[in-house]
Short mmCIF file of C-alpha atoms (C1' of nucleotides) in Angstrom, two decimals:
data_model
loop_
_atom_site.label_atom_id
_atom_site.label_comp_id
_atom_site.label_asym_id
_atom_site.label_seq_id
_atom_site.Cartn_x
_atom_site.Cartn_y
_atom_site.Cartn_z
CA MET G 573 -16.41 -16.72 64.11
CA ASN G 574 -12.66 -17.06 64.55
CA LYS G 575 -11.85 -16.11 61.01
CA THR G 576 -8.63 -14.35 61.88
CA LYS G 577 -6.60 -16.88 59.96
CA LYS G 578 -8.94 -17.13 57.00
CA ILE G 579 -8.93 -13.35 56.59
CA GLU G 580 -5.23 -12.99 56.03
CA ASP G 581 -5.23 -16.08 53.85
CA LYS G 582 -8.16 -14.97 51.76
CA ASP G 583 -6.09 -13.59 48.90
CA LEU G 584 -3.80 -16.61 48.77
CA SER G 585 -4.49 -19.43 46.35
CA THR G 586 -4.87 -22.94 47.74
CA GLU G 587 -1.54 -23.87 46.24
CA GLU G 588 0.15 -20.96 47.97
CA LYS G 589 -1.52 -21.77 51.27
CA ILE G 590 -0.19 -25.33 51.12
CA LYS G 591 3.29 -24.21 50.17
CA GLY G 592 3.29 -21.63 52.94
CA ALA G 593 2.26 -24.18 55.53
CA ALA G 594 4.83 -26.66 54.23
CA LYS G 595 7.54 -24.03 54.36
CA LYS G 596 6.72 -23.18 57.94
CA LEU G 597 6.68 -26.78 59.18
CA PHE G 598 9.53 -28.17 57.06
CA THR G 599 11.78 -25.24 57.93
CA HIS G 600 11.09 -25.55 61.63
CA ASN G 601 10.95 -29.34 62.07
CA GLY G 602 12.80 -30.79 59.09
CA TYR G 603 11.63 -33.39 56.62
CA SER G 604 11.19 -36.52 58.71
CA ALA G 605 9.52 -34.91 61.71
CA THR G 606 6.90 -33.20 59.54
CA ARG G 607 3.64 -35.03 58.74
CA THR G 608 1.75 -34.22 55.56
CA ARG G 609 -1.39 -34.28 57.70
CA ASP G 610 0.01 -31.43 59.78
CA ILE G 611 0.81 -29.42 56.68
CA ALA G 612 -2.75 -29.88 55.45
CA LYS G 613 -4.18 -28.86 58.81
CA GLU G 614 -1.88 -25.84 58.99
CA ALA G 615 -2.99 -24.81 55.51
CA GLY G 616 -6.64 -25.30 56.43
CA ILE G 617 -7.26 -27.77 53.63
CA ASN G 618 -7.64 -31.48 53.14
CA LEU G 619 -4.78 -33.93 52.95
CA ALA G 620 -5.76 -35.11 49.47
CA LEU G 621 -5.35 -31.61 48.07
CA LEU G 622 -1.70 -31.60 49.04
CA ASN G 623 -1.04 -34.53 46.74
CA TYR G 624 -3.31 -33.07 44.09
CA TYR G 625 -1.12 -29.97 43.87
CA PHE G 626 2.32 -31.34 44.66
CA ARG G 627 2.20 -35.09 43.87
CA SER G 628 4.23 -36.14 46.92
CA LYS G 629 5.72 -35.07 50.23
CA LYS G 630 9.19 -35.34 48.75
CA LYS G 631 8.40 -33.07 45.80
CA LEU G 632 6.83 -30.51 48.09
CA PHE G 633 9.87 -30.60 50.33
CA GLU G 634 12.19 -30.10 47.40
CA ILE G 635 10.30 -26.98 46.36
CA VAL G 636 10.46 -25.58 49.88
CA MET G 637 14.11 -26.51 50.19
CA LYS G 638 15.00 -24.80 46.95
CA GLU G 639 13.18 -21.64 48.03
CA ASN G 640 15.07 -21.67 51.31
CA VAL G 641 18.38 -22.22 49.56
CA TYR G 642 17.58 -19.28 47.31
CA LEU G 643 16.63 -17.15 50.27
CA PHE G 644 19.81 -18.02 52.13
CA PHE G 645 22.36 -17.86 49.33
CA GLY G 646 20.53 -15.24 47.31
CA ALA G 647 21.78 -12.57 49.68
CA LEU G 648 25.33 -13.58 48.83
CA ILE G 649 24.67 -13.35 45.11
CA GLU G 650 23.14 -9.95 45.66
CA ASN G 651 26.29 -8.93 47.48
CA MET G 652 28.44 -10.30 44.69
CA ASN G 653 26.59 -8.33 42.05
CA ASN G 654 27.14 -5.11 43.97
CA ASN G 655 30.76 -5.82 43.28
CA PRO G 656 33.13 -2.92 42.79
CA ARG G 657 32.94 -1.28 46.18
CA PRO G 658 35.62 -1.08 48.84
CA PHE G 659 35.88 -4.21 50.95
CA GLU G 660 34.82 -2.46 54.14
CA LYS G 661 31.59 -1.20 52.64
CA GLN G 662 30.91 -4.60 51.20
CA LEU G 663 31.42 -6.14 54.62
CA ASP G 664 28.94 -3.72 56.17
CA PHE G 665 26.41 -4.47 53.48
CA LEU G 666 26.75 -8.23 53.75
CA VAL G 667 26.47 -8.32 57.53
CA GLY G 668 23.50 -5.97 57.61
CA ARG G 669 21.74 -7.84 54.84
CA TYR G 670 22.16 -11.20 56.55
CA ILE G 671 21.15 -10.09 60.00
CA ASP G 672 17.98 -8.57 58.59
CA LEU G 673 17.30 -11.78 56.68
CA LEU G 674 17.80 -14.00 59.72
CA LEU G 675 15.73 -11.76 61.99
CA GLU G 676 12.89 -12.37 59.54
CA ASN G 677 13.72 -16.09 59.10
CA PRO G 678 15.31 -17.34 62.29
CA ASP G 679 14.80 -21.02 61.42
CA LEU G 680 16.59 -20.71 58.10
CA PRO G 681 20.21 -21.38 59.15
CA LEU G 682 19.55 -24.58 61.09
CA PHE G 683 17.43 -25.82 58.20
CA ILE G 684 20.25 -25.18 55.72
CA LEU G 685 22.88 -26.76 57.95
CA ASN G 686 20.71 -29.82 58.46
CA ILE G 687 20.08 -30.42 54.76
CA LEU G 688 23.78 -29.97 54.13
CA GLN G 689 24.62 -32.65 56.65
CA SER G 690 21.84 -34.98 55.54
CA GLY G 691 22.92 -34.84 51.90
CA LYS G 692 19.53 -33.48 50.81
CA PHE G 693 21.13 -30.29 49.55
CA PRO G 694 20.24 -29.91 45.86
CA GLN G 695 22.89 -31.26 43.54
CA GLU G 696 24.43 -29.10 40.92
CA ASP G 697 21.85 -28.25 38.31
CA LYS G 698 23.32 -26.86 35.11
CA ASP G 699 20.05 -25.12 34.34
CA ASP G 700 19.75 -23.41 37.68
CA PRO G 701 21.46 -20.01 37.71
CA LEU G 702 21.70 -19.83 41.51
CA LEU G 703 23.08 -23.28 42.08
CA ARG G 704 25.67 -22.69 39.38
CA ASN G 705 26.54 -19.36 40.93
CA ILE G 706 27.16 -20.73 44.39
CA GLN G 707 30.42 -22.20 43.16
CA HIS G 708 31.50 -18.99 41.45
CA MET G 709 30.51 -17.10 44.52
CA ARG G 710 32.78 -19.13 46.70
CA GLY G 711 35.74 -18.28 44.50
CA TYR G 712 34.78 -14.65 44.25
CA PHE G 713 34.40 -14.38 47.96
CA LEU G 714 37.75 -15.98 48.66
CA LYS G 715 39.37 -13.62 46.17
CA ASN G 716 37.99 -10.63 48.05
CA ILE G 717 39.11 -11.99 51.38
CA GLN G 718 42.58 -12.67 50.05
CA ASP G 719 42.84 -9.14 48.73
CA ALA G 720 41.82 -7.80 52.10
CA LEU G 721 44.34 -10.06 53.83
CA GLU G 722 47.04 -8.66 51.59
CA LYS G 723 46.19 -5.18 52.79
CA GLY G 724 46.10 -6.24 56.43
CA LYS G 725 48.86 -7.49 58.68
CA ALA G 726 47.64 -11.08 59.03
CA LYS G 727 48.98 -12.22 55.67
CA ASN G 728 49.59 -15.79 56.77
CA LEU G 729 46.07 -16.37 58.04
CA HIS G 730 44.21 -18.97 55.99
CA PRO G 731 41.16 -17.38 54.28
CA PHE G 732 39.12 -20.29 55.65
CA HIS G 733 39.34 -18.73 59.10
CA VAL G 734 38.04 -15.40 57.87
CA VAL G 735 35.11 -16.89 55.98
CA THR G 736 34.23 -19.19 58.87
CA ASN G 737 34.45 -16.42 61.44
CA LEU G 738 32.34 -14.07 59.37
CA MET G 739 29.63 -16.64 58.78
CA GLY G 740 29.79 -17.93 62.33
CA LEU G 741 29.54 -14.51 63.93
CA ILE G 742 26.47 -13.74 61.83
CA ILE G 743 24.71 -17.10 61.91
CA PHE G 744 25.60 -18.72 65.22
CA PRO G 745 23.54 -16.48 67.52
CA PHE G 746 20.41 -17.46 65.61
CA ILE G 747 20.93 -21.20 65.86
CA ALA G 748 22.02 -20.91 69.49
CA SER G 749 19.18 -18.59 70.45
CA PRO G 750 17.13 -21.38 72.08
CA MET G 751 20.05 -21.80 74.48
CA MET G 752 20.27 -18.08 75.19
CA MET G 753 16.54 -17.57 75.55
CA ALA G 754 15.93 -20.77 77.54
CA ARG G 755 13.45 -20.85 80.43
CA SER G 756 15.80 -19.36 82.95
CA GLY G 757 17.88 -17.57 80.33
CA ASN G 758 18.42 -13.89 80.85
CA ILE G 759 17.72 -12.82 77.29
CA SER G 760 14.23 -11.95 76.09
CA ARG G 761 13.08 -12.00 72.49
CA LYS G 762 13.14 -8.20 72.31
CA GLU G 763 16.56 -8.01 73.90
CA PHE G 764 17.86 -10.62 71.47
CA GLU G 765 16.71 -8.57 68.50
CA ARG G 766 18.31 -5.46 69.90
CA LEU G 767 21.61 -7.31 70.32
CA MET G 768 21.44 -8.57 66.74
CA ILE G 769 21.02 -5.02 65.48
CA GLU G 770 24.05 -4.07 67.57
CA ARG G 771 26.04 -6.81 65.87
CA LYS G 772 25.52 -5.16 62.46
CA GLU G 773 28.14 -2.64 63.50
CA LEU G 774 30.21 -4.90 65.73
CA ILE G 775 30.85 -7.85 63.39
CA PRO G 776 32.62 -5.79 60.69
CA GLU G 777 34.89 -4.36 63.38
CA TRP G 778 35.71 -7.80 64.72
CA ILE G 779 36.45 -9.12 61.24
CA LYS G 780 38.74 -6.21 60.55
CA ALA G 781 40.54 -7.05 63.77
CA VAL G 782 40.88 -10.67 62.63
CA ILE G 783 42.62 -9.66 59.42
CA LYS G 784 44.41 -6.86 61.28
CA LEU G 785 43.24 -4.32 58.76
CA LYS G 786 43.42 -1.33 61.06
CA MET J 1013 35.23 -63.94 56.66
CA ASN J 1014 34.57 -60.23 56.99
CA LYS J 1015 34.73 -60.25 60.74
CA THR J 1016 36.36 -56.84 60.98
CA LYS J 1017 33.32 -55.41 62.70
CA LYS J 1018 32.64 -58.36 64.96
CA ILE J 1019 36.20 -58.34 66.20
CA GLU J 1020 36.15 -54.87 67.64
CA ASP J 1021 32.67 -55.44 69.03
CA LYS J 1022 33.52 -58.76 70.63
CA ASP J 1023 34.15 -57.40 74.09
CA LEU J 1024 31.02 -55.24 74.15
CA SER J 1025 27.84 -56.49 75.75
CA THR J 1026 24.70 -56.62 73.65
CA GLU J 1027 23.27 -53.71 75.57
CA GLU J 1028 26.35 -51.63 74.85
CA LYS J 1029 26.32 -52.57 71.18
CA ILE J 1030 22.73 -51.38 70.87
CA LYS J 1031 23.42 -48.16 72.71
CA GLY J 1032 26.48 -47.52 70.58
CA ALA J 1033 24.57 -48.03 67.36
CA ALA J 1034 21.74 -45.85 68.63
CA LYS J 1035 24.16 -43.11 69.59
CA LYS J 1036 25.76 -43.15 66.18
CA LEU J 1037 22.49 -42.99 64.23
CA PHE J 1038 20.53 -40.67 66.54
CA THR J 1039 23.44 -38.26 66.78
CA HIS J 1040 23.92 -38.15 63.04
CA ASN J 1041 20.31 -38.28 61.81
CA GLY J 1042 18.18 -37.10 64.71
CA TYR J 1043 15.21 -38.81 66.31
CA SER J 1044 12.59 -38.86 63.57
CA ALA J 1045 14.86 -39.84 60.70
CA THR J 1046 16.25 -42.83 62.60
CA ARG J 1047 14.50 -46.23 62.33
CA THR J 1048 14.75 -48.71 65.19
CA ARG J 1049 15.32 -51.36 62.52
CA ASP J 1050 18.41 -49.49 61.35
CA ILE J 1051 19.74 -49.29 64.90
CA ALA J 1052 19.29 -53.05 65.27
CA LYS J 1053 21.04 -53.72 61.97
CA GLU J 1054 23.89 -51.37 62.88
CA ALA J 1055 24.27 -53.17 66.21
CA GLY J 1056 24.21 -56.54 64.46
CA ILE J 1057 21.29 -57.79 66.51
CA ASN J 1058 17.57 -58.32 66.12
CA LEU J 1059 14.94 -55.63 66.40
CA ALA J 1060 13.19 -57.39 69.27
CA LEU J 1061 16.29 -57.20 71.43
CA LEU J 1062 16.26 -53.45 71.23
CA ASN J 1063 12.88 -53.35 72.94
CA TYR J 1064 13.93 -56.10 75.32
CA TYR J 1065 16.77 -53.94 76.63
CA PHE J 1066 15.37 -50.43 76.29
CA ARG J 1067 11.56 -50.79 76.21
CA SER J 1068 11.03 -48.16 73.50
CA LYS J 1069 12.67 -45.97 70.88
CA LYS J 1070 11.86 -42.90 72.95
CA LYS J 1071 13.55 -44.26 76.08
CA LEU J 1072 16.62 -45.26 74.10
CA PHE J 1073 16.79 -41.83 72.55
CA GLU J 1074 16.56 -40.16 75.94
CA ILE J 1075 19.52 -42.17 77.19
CA VAL J 1076 21.58 -41.25 74.14
CA MET J 1077 20.52 -37.64 74.39
CA LYS J 1078 21.49 -37.41 78.03
CA GLU J 1079 24.90 -38.90 77.28
CA ASN J 1080 25.42 -36.36 74.52
CA VAL J 1081 24.33 -33.50 76.74
CA TYR J 1082 26.81 -34.70 79.36
CA LEU J 1083 29.54 -34.96 76.76
CA PHE J 1084 28.88 -31.49 75.43
CA PHE J 1085 28.31 -29.57 78.65
CA GLY J 1086 30.59 -31.73 80.77
CA ALA J 1087 33.58 -29.96 79.28
CA LEU J 1088 32.21 -26.69 80.60
CA ILE J 1089 31.76 -28.09 84.10
CA GLU J 1090 35.27 -29.41 83.97
CA ASN J 1091 36.46 -25.95 83.06
CA MET J 1092 34.44 -24.44 85.90
CA ASN J 1093 35.99 -26.77 88.45
CA ASN J 1094 39.47 -25.77 87.35
CA ASN J 1095 38.45 -22.38 88.59
CA PRO J 1096 41.04 -20.15 90.13
CA ARG J 1097 43.29 -19.55 87.17
CA PRO J 1098 43.84 -16.35 85.24
CA PHE J 1099 41.17 -15.71 82.64
CA GLU J 1100 43.56 -16.05 79.73
CA LYS J 1101 44.71 -19.50 80.78
CA GLN J 1102 41.13 -20.53 81.31
CA LEU J 1103 40.28 -19.34 77.83
CA ASP J 1104 43.10 -21.40 76.34
CA PHE J 1105 42.00 -24.47 78.27
CA LEU J 1106 38.35 -24.15 77.30
CA VAL J 1107 39.03 -23.63 73.61
CA GLY J 1108 41.53 -26.47 73.43
CA ARG J 1109 39.26 -28.81 75.35
CA TYR J 1110 36.28 -28.11 73.09
CA ILE J 1111 38.11 -28.36 69.82
CA ASP J 1112 39.52 -31.73 70.85
CA LEU J 1113 36.04 -32.85 71.88
CA LEU J 1114 34.46 -31.77 68.60
CA LEU J 1115 37.21 -33.28 66.49
CA GLU J 1116 36.31 -36.58 68.14
CA ASN J 1117 32.54 -35.94 67.96
CA PRO J 1118 31.85 -33.74 64.96
CA ASP J 1119 28.10 -34.48 64.94
CA LEU J 1120 27.63 -33.43 68.52
CA PRO J 1121 26.97 -29.68 68.11
CA LEU J 1122 24.26 -29.99 65.45
CA PHE J 1123 22.59 -32.69 67.54
CA ILE J 1124 22.56 -30.44 70.61
CA LEU J 1125 21.30 -27.44 68.67
CA ASN J 1126 18.53 -29.50 67.11
CA ILE J 1127 17.25 -30.91 70.39
CA LEU J 1128 17.34 -27.41 71.83
CA GLN J 1129 15.16 -26.12 69.04
CA SER J 1130 12.83 -29.10 69.06
CA GLY J 1131 12.15 -28.80 72.76
CA LYS J 1132 13.50 -32.30 73.42
CA PHE J 1133 16.27 -30.96 75.62
CA PRO J 1134 15.96 -32.61 79.05
CA GLN J 1135 14.01 -30.54 81.52
CA GLU J 1136 15.53 -29.54 84.80
CA ASP J 1137 16.01 -32.60 86.95
CA LYS J 1138 16.64 -31.80 90.58
CA ASP J 1139 18.39 -35.12 91.03
CA ASP J 1140 20.77 -34.67 88.13
CA PRO J 1141 23.98 -32.92 89.13
CA LEU J 1142 24.90 -31.88 85.59
CA LEU J 1143 21.54 -30.48 84.59
CA ARG J 1144 21.43 -28.50 87.83
CA ASN J 1145 24.93 -27.27 87.20
CA ILE J 1146 24.24 -25.97 83.72
CA GLN J 1147 22.36 -23.07 85.27
CA HIS J 1148 25.11 -22.30 87.77
CA MET J 1149 27.62 -22.59 85.01
CA ARG J 1150 25.92 -19.95 82.98
CA GLY J 1151 26.10 -17.50 85.87
CA TYR J 1152 29.68 -18.41 86.65
CA PHE J 1153 30.71 -18.00 83.07
CA LEU J 1154 29.06 -14.62 82.74
CA LYS J 1155 30.78 -13.49 85.92
CA ASN J 1156 34.15 -14.41 84.47
CA ILE J 1157 33.42 -12.64 81.22
CA GLN J 1158 32.27 -9.54 83.05
CA ASP J 1159 35.45 -9.46 85.11
CA ALA J 1160 37.49 -9.74 81.94
CA LEU J 1161 35.46 -6.98 80.33
CA GLU J 1162 36.23 -4.74 83.32
CA LYS J 1163 39.91 -5.26 82.70
CA GLY J 1164 39.62 -4.61 78.98
CA LYS J 1165 38.68 -1.48 77.12
CA ALA J 1166 35.30 -2.67 75.80
CA LYS J 1167 33.44 -2.09 79.07
CA ASN J 1168 30.12 -1.31 77.38
CA LEU J 1169 30.03 -4.51 75.35
CA HIS J 1170 27.19 -6.81 76.41
CA PRO J 1171 28.61 -10.12 77.76
CA PHE J 1172 26.15 -11.89 75.44
CA HIS J 1173 28.36 -10.92 72.52
CA VAL J 1174 31.47 -12.39 74.10
CA VAL J 1175 29.79 -15.68 75.03
CA THR J 1176 28.18 -15.97 71.61
CA ASN J 1177 31.39 -15.17 69.77
CA LEU J 1178 33.42 -17.62 71.82
CA MET J 1179 30.93 -20.45 71.31
CA GLY J 1180 30.38 -19.57 67.68
CA LEU J 1181 34.06 -19.43 66.81
CA ILE J 1182 34.57 -22.84 68.37
CA ILE J 1183 31.41 -24.62 67.25
CA PHE J 1184 30.43 -23.10 63.92
CA PRO J 1185 33.23 -24.59 61.78
CA PHE J 1186 32.07 -28.05 62.78
CA ILE J 1187 28.43 -27.55 61.86
CA ALA J 1188 29.37 -25.74 58.67
CA SER J 1189 32.00 -28.28 57.65
CA PRO J 1190 29.73 -30.01 55.11
CA MET J 1191 29.63 -26.66 53.31
CA MET J 1192 33.38 -26.21 53.43
CA MET J 1193 34.18 -29.77 52.47
CA ALA J 1194 31.50 -30.02 49.78
CA ARG J 1195 32.14 -31.89 46.53
CA SER J 1196 33.96 -29.04 44.82
CA GLY J 1197 35.06 -27.49 48.11
CA ASN J 1198 38.72 -26.77 48.50
CA ILE J 1199 39.10 -28.16 52.00
CA SER J 1200 39.92 -31.81 52.64
CA ARG J 1201 39.24 -33.69 55.85
CA LYS J 1202 42.89 -33.59 56.84
CA GLU J 1203 43.21 -29.91 56.02
CA PHE J 1204 40.08 -29.20 58.05
CA GLU J 1205 41.56 -30.89 61.10
CA ARG J 1206 44.78 -28.97 60.73
CA LEU J 1207 42.86 -25.71 60.59
CA MET J 1208 40.92 -26.63 63.73
CA ILE J 1209 44.17 -27.23 65.60
CA GLU J 1210 45.31 -23.83 64.39
CA ARG J 1211 42.18 -22.29 65.85
CA LYS J 1212 43.14 -23.46 69.35
CA GLU J 1213 45.66 -20.64 69.39
CA LEU J 1214 43.76 -18.19 67.21
CA ILE J 1215 40.39 -18.11 68.95
CA PRO J 1216 41.74 -16.91 72.32
CA GLU J 1217 43.54 -14.11 70.50
CA TRP J 1218 40.39 -13.09 68.66
CA ILE J 1219 38.36 -13.13 71.87
CA LYS J 1220 40.93 -10.95 73.59
CA ALA J 1221 40.62 -8.56 70.67
CA VAL J 1222 36.85 -8.54 71.08
CA ILE J 1223 37.08 -7.48 74.72
CA LYS J 1224 40.09 -5.28 73.88
CA LEU J 1225 42.17 -6.89 76.57
CA LYS J 1226 45.52 -6.17 75.03
"C1'" DG R 1116 -10.94 -28.20 42.86
"C1'" DT R 1117 -12.25 -30.22 47.01
"C1'" DC R 1118 -13.84 -33.64 49.74
"C1'" DT R 1119 -14.35 -38.69 52.23
"C1'" DA R 1120 -12.84 -43.17 52.39
"C1'" DT R 1121 -9.46 -46.37 51.91
"C1'" DA R 1122 -5.58 -48.77 49.96
"C1'" DG R 1123 -0.70 -49.89 50.58
"C1'" DG R 1124 3.41 -49.91 52.89
"C1'" DG R 1125 6.37 -48.78 56.72
"C1'" DT R 1126 7.35 -48.57 61.74
"C1'" DG R 1127 7.37 -49.47 66.72
"C1'" DA R 1128 6.35 -52.90 69.72
"C1'" DT R 1129 5.14 -57.66 71.35
"C1'" DA R 1130 4.05 -62.79 71.54
"C1'" DG R 1131 5.98 -66.94 71.82
"C1'" DA R 1132 9.37 -70.58 70.44
"C1'" DC R 1133 14.03 -71.88 71.51
"C1'" DG U 1261 18.95 -63.71 75.98
"C1'" DT U 1262 17.94 -64.11 71.30
"C1'" DC U 1263 15.34 -65.11 67.56
"C1'" DT U 1264 11.06 -65.25 63.91
"C1'" DA U 1265 6.62 -63.94 63.04
"C1'" DT U 1266 3.15 -60.83 63.50
"C1'" DC U 1267 0.08 -57.24 65.34
"C1'" DA U 1268 -1.59 -52.60 65.53
"C1'" DC U 1269 -1.01 -48.26 64.30
"C1'" DC U 1270 0.50 -44.38 61.56
"C1'" DC U 1271 1.62 -42.21 57.38
"C1'" DT U 1272 1.68 -41.26 52.45
"C1'" DA U 1273 -0.78 -41.57 48.46
"C1'" DT U 1274 -4.86 -42.49 45.58
"C1'" DA U 1275 -9.69 -43.72 44.08
"C1'" DG U 1276 -13.88 -41.94 43.34
"C1'" DA U 1277 -18.01 -39.04 44.54
"C1'" DC U 1278 -19.49 -34.31 44.22
#
DNA sequence: GTCTATAGGGTGATAGAC
DNA sequence: GTCTATCACCCTATAGAC
């Protein structure tokens, strides 16, 4: 009886079950607030197995962290590789891609921002294609923004503002959602999702207004 | 020798030194990642004294948290009490006030967002004027936004978007600053501060563009 | 591979001297 | 009020049986 959880987990290996549970708890609560015991319980296995598969809490966290970093920055890389399109289309693509990603992984942004502040963010790894690309990506992205600024009428605006606004408009609602959906808050979960979909079309317009492109 | 720290602490009571150290560490690292031993060391006193003055880590955290909540939302209350001004002036005041606050307390936003997600945010306390006011404030703020939307040309825009954009444009740069000022990042601390000052004038303009006020 | 039992070390809190 | 010493518990990690 009560096999609902076991059923959907049946095709997952023990290792995958542990990693899945770790991802869920680490991403939602962070490193220090997460107990290995809780991960084991969430995975439906014994505590000893966690160390059998992953050696230590720290190593397990680093795996989860890296996956989350990939998930978060991977969308940017993807955008970068779809390079030679007009800026406006690229903007639409990026915004849509990220809002979909964050609707699926609402805890992701706060997790990333926390590891950035805590200094846990993975250091540059010459062997890791993504981590190496993040630097290139930054330059590429700035280049695109600068080109767009040249075409617009806000030529003296520092590209920092554009990048920050774009990221903030996409990401902030997700990290502030507990405030918006608080006990007496007016916004329900369903309503929140509807508004996020709306923003897919709104954010590109707002950004174009920022760089005075139209 | 090496009394630089003692000198500036000399006029603080032991209780205040402990609370100050706790505020610094809790605000920067969160509850779970902070050791009471580290707070004691930071305050330059013994671990036992911490419990002598504040009974427990949890109680000390709650005091710090409440102070931070006051600091963060107090600026909004202040803005609310300076009520009967034109919306545009109010916008200028609010943005300027918050950017100054966050330049002084850059860790504050991430702390607030984390306690909101973790459920540690103080529950409604009928005796606490601020906590009671946060609810009123929300309604008041929405009212103001709605009035402004009526005057603008974006009448069908959900006020949620305006509130979220305003908060995001102010707050997000501060929580994303580790990303912008990363090792190979182009932005220095000084440059970051200059850009934030710039935003005091830019954000109101962008918000007016969002509600199509001009 | 998976479990139970337990070692080993850290952490919050307190007892008791001064 | 402030300290040292220490307790009691919790948490990670491992030993060892199956």
